[in-house]
Amino acid sequence: MKKISLLLIICFIINIITVFSLNKDLNRLVIICVSVLIYAALYIILLKIHKKTNQINNIIFFTFLIIITAQGIISFNYKNTVSSGENRVLALLPSVNPFHENFAKKMDTYINDRIGLRGEAIKIYSSIPYMNDYNIQNKVLKGVDGWLYLNDGNNYLYYQGVKKYNKEKLEVVRNSIEKNIEFCEKNNISLITIIPPDKATIYPEYYNKYIKKLSGKENYIILKEYIEKTFKDKKIIVPYNELTKAKENLLYFVKDSHWNSYGAYTAYKLLESSIKEIYPSYKTIDADEIIKCDRSDYTHNDLEKMLGIINITSNTVQDICPKEKGILDLRYENAHQTIWWKKSYGSKEAPKILLIHDSFMVELAPFIEKGASQIGSIWTYGNDFNSLSDIILSFKPDLIIWERVERLWFE
């Protein structure tokens, strides 16, 4: 039994060092306490096995089985709210009500999001060819010619048309838009809404070749036609036609879920016209003010990160940007918190603009800010301005530009 004790002590030390090196943000005291409890329980189990049998193979087998399975508990991520590696908000602990119908599902999501060594497990899982290329349950799908596509929440069913907009879903969309229109009218704020298409909507030709579309209209087209019919007199931009026509340039990143500056600028030209109609003092961007610029090719690779692949190289890709940089020089400190820009770019008569948005605004904002007198930003995945009323009214914007990507509307 002395040999078993020595083996456990060595394993304990190695385990602690490994967990600390892989999870620097976790509470070290909690890790040590949890590890001690698990190893103490393991010692008791092995002691009982040793009394019944002296077979060393059984003891080694149970030792490593328990140690390996315990890693998820030892390095459980109970603290962080955002995954830096996957660039997304982590699930929160559900309310303690095990009798609620959604409790089990929410708890399962919470554990799956935060279980220890999740990133390392994803790397191993992604290295298996079958799992990496064909498994439709992956959060990232491999497309043609190295293209990657987001599949969070089984987006492939939406892409296929298995999940389809129906009357009830469209009614939810209508209510959401109407509620925010009413908020803006009540507070004398102009509103322009823009709905960027998902990458798979504009580039279906590079999607996973094993996933075939069903016949009928695509979801984005259904949404586009419904919005144009229901909100004829409101400024809601659904830039499908313009992006489709502009595909001679690459509009979305190959290994990222977002559009690039070319895609954002194509949509911006529609947005620019709408702003100008409401506020003639808004300064538009002339063609000679847009220049080609280089950026590192790893700046946008969220899908590679989700696969556990992080290729940091010195390679650059060509992009476009405003000649005079404004917001482009400012960085988002935290992608899921409110961030304010209070600078004057346009004339004093130009509108004071508040951006309410998701991650697609990162490429769009540098173009919008050029003609504004002041500009502010709220990064949120919510869809109700009333929940943000204190922040909105304290900023007192003339215009709200609400950007919400295609997939969020269906959800």
Coordinates of C-alpha atoms in Angstrom, one line a residue:
M1 CA 0.0 0.0 0.0
K2 CA 3.0 2.3 0.5
K3 CA 3.7 2.1 -3.3
I4 CA 0.0 3.1 -4.0
S5 CA 0.3 6.1 -1.6
L6 CA 3.5 7.2 -3.3
L7 CA 1.9 6.8 -6.7
L8 CA -1.1 9.0 -5.6
I9 CA 1.2 11.7 -4.1
I10 CA 3.2 11.9 -7.4
C11 CA 0.0 12.0 -9.4
F12 CA -1.4 14.7 -7.1
I13 CA 1.6 16.9 -7.6
I14 CA 1.7 16.5 -11.4
N15 CA -2.0 17.1 -11.5
I16 CA -1.9 20.3 -9.6
I17 CA 1.0 21.7 -11.6
T18 CA -0.7 20.7 -14.9
V19 CA -4.0 22.3 -13.9
F20 CA -2.4 25.5 -12.7
S21 CA -0.4 25.9 -16.0
L22 CA -3.6 25.3 -18.2
N23 CA -6.0 27.3 -16.1
K24 CA -4.3 30.5 -14.8
D25 CA -7.6 32.3 -14.2
L26 CA -9.0 29.8 -11.8
N27 CA -8.9 30.0 -8.0
R28 CA -5.9 28.0 -6.9
L29 CA -7.2 27.4 -3.4
V30 CA -10.4 25.9 -4.7
I31 CA -8.4 23.6 -7.1
I32 CA -6.2 22.4 -4.3
C33 CA -9.2 21.7 -2.0
V34 CA -11.2 19.9 -4.6
S35 CA -8.1 17.9 -5.6
V36 CA -7.4 16.8 -2.0
L37 CA -11.0 15.6 -1.6
I38 CA -10.9 13.6 -4.9
Y39 CA -7.6 12.0 -4.1
A40 CA -8.7 11.2 -0.6
A41 CA -11.7 9.5 -2.0
L42 CA -9.5 7.7 -4.5
Y43 CA -7.2 6.5 -1.7
I44 CA -10.1 5.0 0.2
I45 CA -11.4 3.2 -2.9
L46 CA -8.0 1.8 -3.7
L47 CA -7.6 0.7 0.0
K48 CA -10.7 -1.3 -0.3
I49 CA -9.6 -2.8 -3.6
H50 CA -6.2 -3.7 -2.1
K51 CA -7.8 -5.6 0.8
K52 CA -9.9 -7.7 -1.6
T53 CA -7.2 -8.3 -4.2
N54 CA -3.5 -7.6 -4.7
Q55 CA -3.8 -7.4 -8.5
I56 CA -1.7 -4.4 -9.4
N57 CA -3.4 -4.1 -12.9
N58 CA -6.8 -3.4 -11.3
I59 CA -5.3 -0.9 -9.0
I60 CA -3.5 1.0 -11.8
F61 CA -6.6 0.9 -14.0
F62 CA -8.9 2.4 -11.4
T63 CA -6.3 4.9 -10.4
F64 CA -5.9 6.4 -13.8
L65 CA -9.6 6.1 -14.7
I66 CA -10.6 8.1 -11.7
I67 CA -7.8 10.7 -12.1
I68 CA -8.7 11.2 -15.8
T69 CA -12.4 11.6 -15.2
A70 CA -11.9 13.8 -12.2
Q71 CA -10.1 16.5 -14.2
G72 CA -13.4 18.0 -15.3
I73 CA -14.3 18.6 -11.7
I74 CA -10.8 19.7 -10.5
S75 CA -10.5 22.5 -13.1
F76 CA -14.2 23.3 -13.5
N77 CA -14.6 26.9 -14.7
Y78 CA -17.2 28.3 -12.3
K79 CA -15.8 31.9 -12.3
N80 CA -15.5 33.3 -15.9
T81 CA -18.5 34.6 -17.8
V82 CA -16.8 34.8 -21.2
S83 CA -14.7 32.2 -23.1
S84 CA -11.7 34.0 -24.5
G85 CA -10.8 31.0 -26.6
E86 CA -14.2 30.6 -28.2
N87 CA -15.2 34.3 -28.1
R88 CA -18.6 33.8 -26.6
V89 CA -20.6 34.1 -23.4
L90 CA -20.6 31.0 -21.2
A91 CA -23.9 29.5 -19.8
L92 CA -24.8 30.7 -16.3
L93 CA -25.8 28.5 -13.4
P94 CA -29.6 28.0 -13.6
S95 CA -31.9 28.9 -10.8
V96 CA -32.0 26.2 -8.1
N97 CA -35.3 24.7 -9.0
P98 CA -34.8 21.1 -10.1
F99 CA -38.6 20.7 -10.7
H100 CA -38.6 23.3 -13.5
E101 CA -39.1 21.8 -17.0
N102 CA -35.9 23.5 -18.4
F103 CA -33.7 22.9 -15.3
A104 CA -32.0 19.7 -16.6
K105 CA -31.3 21.2 -20.0
K106 CA -29.9 24.4 -18.6
M107 CA -27.7 22.5 -16.1
D108 CA -26.4 20.3 -18.8
T109 CA -25.5 23.3 -20.9
Y110 CA -23.8 24.9 -17.9
I111 CA -21.7 21.9 -17.2
N112 CA -20.8 21.3 -20.8
D113 CA -19.7 25.0 -21.2
R114 CA -17.5 25.0 -18.0
I115 CA -16.2 21.5 -17.5
G116 CA -12.4 21.5 -16.9
L117 CA -10.0 21.0 -19.8
R118 CA -12.8 21.7 -22.3
G119 CA -10.4 23.4 -24.7
E120 CA -7.8 20.6 -24.6
A121 CA -10.6 18.0 -25.2
I122 CA -11.8 20.0 -28.2
K123 CA -8.3 20.0 -29.6
I124 CA -8.1 16.2 -29.3
Y125 CA -11.6 15.7 -30.6
S126 CA -10.9 18.0 -33.6
S127 CA -7.8 16.1 -34.5
I128 CA -9.8 13.0 -35.3
P129 CA -10.6 13.3 -39.1
Y130 CA -14.2 11.9 -38.9
M131 CA -15.2 14.1 -36.0
N132 CA -13.6 17.1 -37.6
D133 CA -15.0 16.8 -41.1
Y134 CA -18.4 15.1 -40.9
N135 CA -20.0 15.2 -37.4
I136 CA -22.9 17.7 -37.7
Q137 CA -22.9 18.1 -33.9
N138 CA -19.7 20.0 -34.0
K139 CA -19.9 23.7 -33.2
V140 CA -17.7 24.3 -36.3
L141 CA -18.4 22.7 -39.6
K142 CA -15.7 22.2 -42.2
G143 CA -16.6 23.5 -45.6
V144 CA -15.0 23.3 -49.0
D145 CA -11.5 24.7 -49.7
G146 CA -10.7 25.3 -46.0
W147 CA -13.8 27.4 -45.3
L148 CA -15.2 27.1 -41.7
Y149 CA -18.8 27.7 -40.6
L150 CA -20.4 28.3 -37.2
N151 CA -22.8 25.5 -36.1
D152 CA -23.6 26.7 -32.6
G153 CA -27.1 25.5 -31.7
N154 CA -27.1 23.2 -34.8
N155 CA -27.2 26.1 -37.3
Y156 CA -27.0 23.5 -40.1
L157 CA -30.7 22.7 -39.6
Y158 CA -31.5 26.4 -40.2
Y159 CA -29.2 26.4 -43.3
Q160 CA -30.8 23.2 -44.6
G161 CA -34.3 24.6 -44.1
V162 CA -35.3 21.9 -41.7
K163 CA -35.9 24.7 -39.2
K164 CA -38.0 27.2 -41.1
Y165 CA -39.6 30.6 -40.4
N166 CA -43.3 30.1 -39.7
K167 CA -46.1 32.4 -38.8
E168 CA -45.3 32.2 -35.1
K169 CA -41.6 32.9 -35.6
L170 CA -42.2 35.9 -37.8
E171 CA -44.7 37.2 -35.3
V172 CA -42.0 37.2 -32.7
V173 CA -39.7 39.2 -35.1
R174 CA -42.5 41.7 -35.7
N175 CA -43.2 42.2 -32.0
S176 CA -39.5 42.7 -31.2
I177 CA -39.1 45.4 -33.9
E178 CA -42.4 47.1 -33.1
K179 CA -41.4 47.3 -29.4
N180 CA -38.2 49.0 -30.1
I181 CA -39.8 51.4 -32.7
E182 CA -42.3 52.4 -30.0
F183 CA -39.4 53.0 -27.5
C184 CA -37.6 55.3 -30.0
E185 CA -40.7 57.2 -31.0
K186 CA -41.7 57.8 -27.4
N187 CA -38.2 59.2 -26.6
N188 CA -37.9 61.2 -29.9
I189 CA -35.0 59.0 -31.2
S190 CA -34.6 58.0 -34.8
L191 CA -34.0 54.3 -35.5
I192 CA -32.3 52.4 -38.3
T193 CA -32.1 48.6 -38.1
I194 CA -29.6 46.5 -40.1
I195 CA -29.7 42.7 -40.3
P196 CA -26.4 41.2 -41.6
P197 CA -26.7 37.8 -43.2
D198 CA -25.0 34.8 -41.8
K199 CA -21.9 33.7 -43.7
A200 CA -23.6 30.6 -45.0
T201 CA -26.4 32.7 -46.5
I202 CA -23.9 34.6 -48.7
Y203 CA -21.4 31.8 -49.3
P204 CA -23.5 28.6 -49.4
E205 CA -21.2 27.2 -52.2
Y206 CA -18.4 26.6 -49.7
Y207 CA -20.6 25.0 -47.0
N208 CA -20.1 21.4 -45.8
K209 CA -20.7 19.3 -48.9
Y210 CA -22.5 16.5 -47.0
I211 CA -25.3 18.9 -45.8
K212 CA -27.8 19.5 -48.6
K213 CA -30.5 22.2 -48.7
L214 CA -34.1 21.4 -48.9
S215 CA -36.3 23.0 -51.6
G216 CA -38.1 26.2 -51.0
K217 CA -37.1 29.7 -50.0
E218 CA -34.1 30.3 -47.7
N219 CA -34.8 31.6 -44.2
Y220 CA -33.1 34.9 -44.8
I221 CA -35.2 35.6 -47.9
I222 CA -38.4 34.7 -46.0
L223 CA -37.3 37.1 -43.2
K224 CA -36.3 39.8 -45.8
E225 CA -39.6 39.7 -47.6
Y226 CA -41.6 39.7 -44.4
I227 CA -39.8 42.7 -43.0
E228 CA -40.1 44.6 -46.3
K229 CA -43.8 43.9 -46.4
T230 CA -44.6 44.6 -42.7
F231 CA -42.4 47.6 -42.2
K232 CA -42.6 49.5 -45.5
D233 CA -42.2 52.9 -44.0
K234 CA -39.4 52.0 -41.5
K235 CA -35.7 52.0 -42.1
I236 CA -34.8 48.4 -41.9
I237 CA -31.8 47.3 -44.0
V238 CA -31.6 43.6 -45.1
P239 CA -28.6 43.7 -47.5
Y240 CA -28.8 40.4 -49.2
N241 CA -29.0 41.6 -52.8
E242 CA -26.1 44.1 -52.4
L243 CA -23.8 41.5 -50.8
T244 CA -24.6 38.9 -53.3
K245 CA -23.8 41.2 -56.2
A246 CA -20.5 42.3 -54.5
K247 CA -19.0 38.8 -54.2
E248 CA -16.2 39.5 -56.7
N249 CA -14.5 40.7 -53.5
L250 CA -14.2 38.4 -50.5
L251 CA -16.9 39.7 -48.1
Y252 CA -16.6 37.2 -45.1
F253 CA -13.5 35.8 -43.4
V254 CA -12.7 32.2 -44.5
K255 CA -12.0 30.9 -41.0
D256 CA -14.2 33.3 -39.0
S257 CA -17.9 33.6 -38.6
H258 CA -18.0 37.4 -39.4
W259 CA -17.9 39.6 -42.5
N260 CA -14.8 41.5 -43.2
S261 CA -14.4 45.2 -44.0
Y262 CA -15.4 44.7 -47.6
G263 CA -18.7 43.1 -46.5
A264 CA -19.3 45.7 -43.8
Y265 CA -18.6 48.5 -46.3
T266 CA -21.0 47.1 -48.8
A267 CA -23.8 47.1 -46.2
Y268 CA -22.6 50.5 -44.9
K269 CA -23.4 52.2 -48.3
L270 CA -27.1 51.4 -47.7
L271 CA -26.9 52.5 -44.1
E272 CA -25.2 55.7 -45.2
S273 CA -28.0 56.7 -47.5
S274 CA -30.6 56.0 -44.8
I275 CA -28.8 58.2 -42.3
K276 CA -28.4 61.0 -44.8
E277 CA -32.1 61.0 -45.5
I278 CA -32.9 61.6 -41.8
Y279 CA -29.9 63.9 -41.1
P280 CA -28.5 65.8 -44.1
S281 CA -25.7 67.0 -41.9
Y282 CA -24.3 63.5 -41.7
K283 CA -21.0 63.4 -43.7
T284 CA -20.8 60.5 -46.1
I285 CA -17.6 58.8 -47.0
D286 CA -16.3 59.4 -50.5
A287 CA -14.7 56.6 -52.5
D288 CA -11.3 58.3 -52.3
E289 CA -11.5 58.2 -48.5
I290 CA -11.5 54.4 -48.5
I291 CA -8.0 52.9 -48.8
K292 CA -6.6 49.4 -49.0
C293 CA -4.8 48.4 -45.8
D294 CA -3.1 45.2 -44.5
R295 CA -4.0 43.4 -41.3
S296 CA -2.7 40.3 -39.6
D297 CA -4.4 37.2 -40.9
Y298 CA -5.1 35.9 -37.3
T299 CA -7.0 38.9 -36.2
H300 CA -10.3 37.2 -37.1
N301 CA -10.2 33.4 -36.6
D302 CA -12.9 32.7 -34.0
L303 CA -13.8 29.4 -35.7
E304 CA -10.2 28.2 -35.7
K305 CA -10.1 29.0 -32.0
M306 CA -13.3 27.0 -31.4
L307 CA -11.5 24.0 -33.1
G308 CA -8.6 24.5 -30.8
I309 CA -6.4 25.8 -33.7
I310 CA -4.6 29.1 -33.1
N311 CA -2.1 29.9 -35.8
I312 CA -0.3 33.1 -34.9
T313 CA 1.8 34.1 -37.9
S314 CA 3.2 37.3 -39.4
N315 CA 1.1 36.9 -42.6
T316 CA -1.1 39.7 -43.7
V317 CA -4.3 40.0 -45.7
Q318 CA -5.6 42.9 -47.7
D319 CA -8.6 44.8 -46.4
I320 CA -10.1 48.3 -46.6
C321 CA -10.5 51.0 -44.1
P322 CA -11.2 54.8 -43.9
K323 CA -8.2 56.9 -44.7
E324 CA -8.5 58.8 -41.4
K325 CA -8.9 56.3 -38.6
G326 CA -11.2 56.9 -35.7
I327 CA -12.8 54.0 -33.9
L328 CA -10.6 51.7 -35.8
D329 CA -7.8 52.7 -33.5
L330 CA -9.8 51.9 -30.3
R331 CA -10.0 48.4 -29.0
Y332 CA -12.9 46.6 -27.4
E333 CA -11.7 45.9 -23.9
N334 CA -14.4 43.3 -23.2
A335 CA -16.6 42.1 -26.0
H336 CA -19.7 41.7 -23.8
Q337 CA -19.7 44.9 -21.8
T338 CA -20.9 48.4 -22.5
I339 CA -18.1 50.5 -24.2
W340 CA -18.4 54.2 -24.9
W341 CA -16.8 56.4 -27.5
K342 CA -17.2 60.1 -26.8
K343 CA -15.3 61.8 -29.6
S344 CA -16.4 64.3 -32.1
Y345 CA -15.7 63.3 -35.7
G346 CA -18.4 65.0 -37.9
S347 CA -19.7 68.5 -37.5
K348 CA -21.5 69.8 -34.4
E349 CA -24.8 69.6 -36.4
A350 CA -24.2 66.0 -37.3
P351 CA -26.3 63.4 -35.4
K352 CA -25.2 61.9 -32.1
I353 CA -25.3 58.2 -32.8
L354 CA -25.7 55.2 -30.5
L355 CA -24.8 51.7 -31.8
I356 CA -26.7 48.8 -30.2
H357 CA -25.2 45.7 -31.7
D358 CA -23.5 42.3 -31.7
S359 CA -20.0 41.3 -33.0
F360 CA -20.8 42.2 -36.6
M361 CA -20.5 45.9 -35.7
V362 CA -16.8 45.6 -35.2
E363 CA -16.1 45.9 -38.9
L364 CA -19.0 48.3 -39.5
A365 CA -18.4 50.9 -36.8
P366 CA -15.3 52.5 -38.4
F367 CA -17.3 53.6 -41.4
I368 CA -20.4 54.9 -39.4
E369 CA -18.4 57.0 -36.9
K370 CA -16.9 59.3 -39.6
G371 CA -20.0 61.4 -40.0
A372 CA -21.3 61.5 -36.4
S373 CA -20.8 64.3 -33.9
Q374 CA -20.5 61.8 -31.1
I375 CA -20.9 58.0 -31.0
G376 CA -21.6 55.4 -28.3
S377 CA -21.8 51.7 -28.3
I378 CA -23.7 49.0 -26.4
W379 CA -22.6 45.4 -27.3
T380 CA -25.5 43.1 -26.4
Y381 CA -27.3 40.0 -27.7
G382 CA -30.6 41.1 -26.2
N383 CA -33.4 42.6 -28.4
D384 CA -35.3 44.9 -26.0
F385 CA -34.4 48.5 -25.7
N386 CA -36.5 48.9 -22.6
S387 CA -34.0 46.8 -20.7
L388 CA -31.3 49.3 -21.7
S389 CA -33.4 52.5 -21.2
D390 CA -31.2 54.0 -18.4
I391 CA -28.1 53.7 -20.5
I392 CA -29.8 54.9 -23.7
L393 CA -31.5 57.9 -22.2
S394 CA -28.3 58.9 -20.3
F395 CA -26.5 59.1 -23.6
K396 CA -29.4 61.0 -25.3
P397 CA -28.7 59.9 -28.9
D398 CA -30.4 61.5 -31.9
L399 CA -30.1 58.2 -33.8
I400 CA -29.9 54.5 -32.8
I401 CA -28.4 52.1 -35.3
W402 CA -29.5 48.6 -34.2
E403 CA -27.4 45.8 -35.7
R404 CA -28.5 42.2 -35.1
V405 CA -27.1 39.3 -37.2
E406 CA -29.4 36.9 -39.0
R407 CA -29.1 33.9 -36.8
L408 CA -30.1 35.8 -33.6
W409 CA -33.5 36.7 -35.1
F410 CA -34.5 33.0 -35.5
E411 CA -33.4 32.2 -32.0

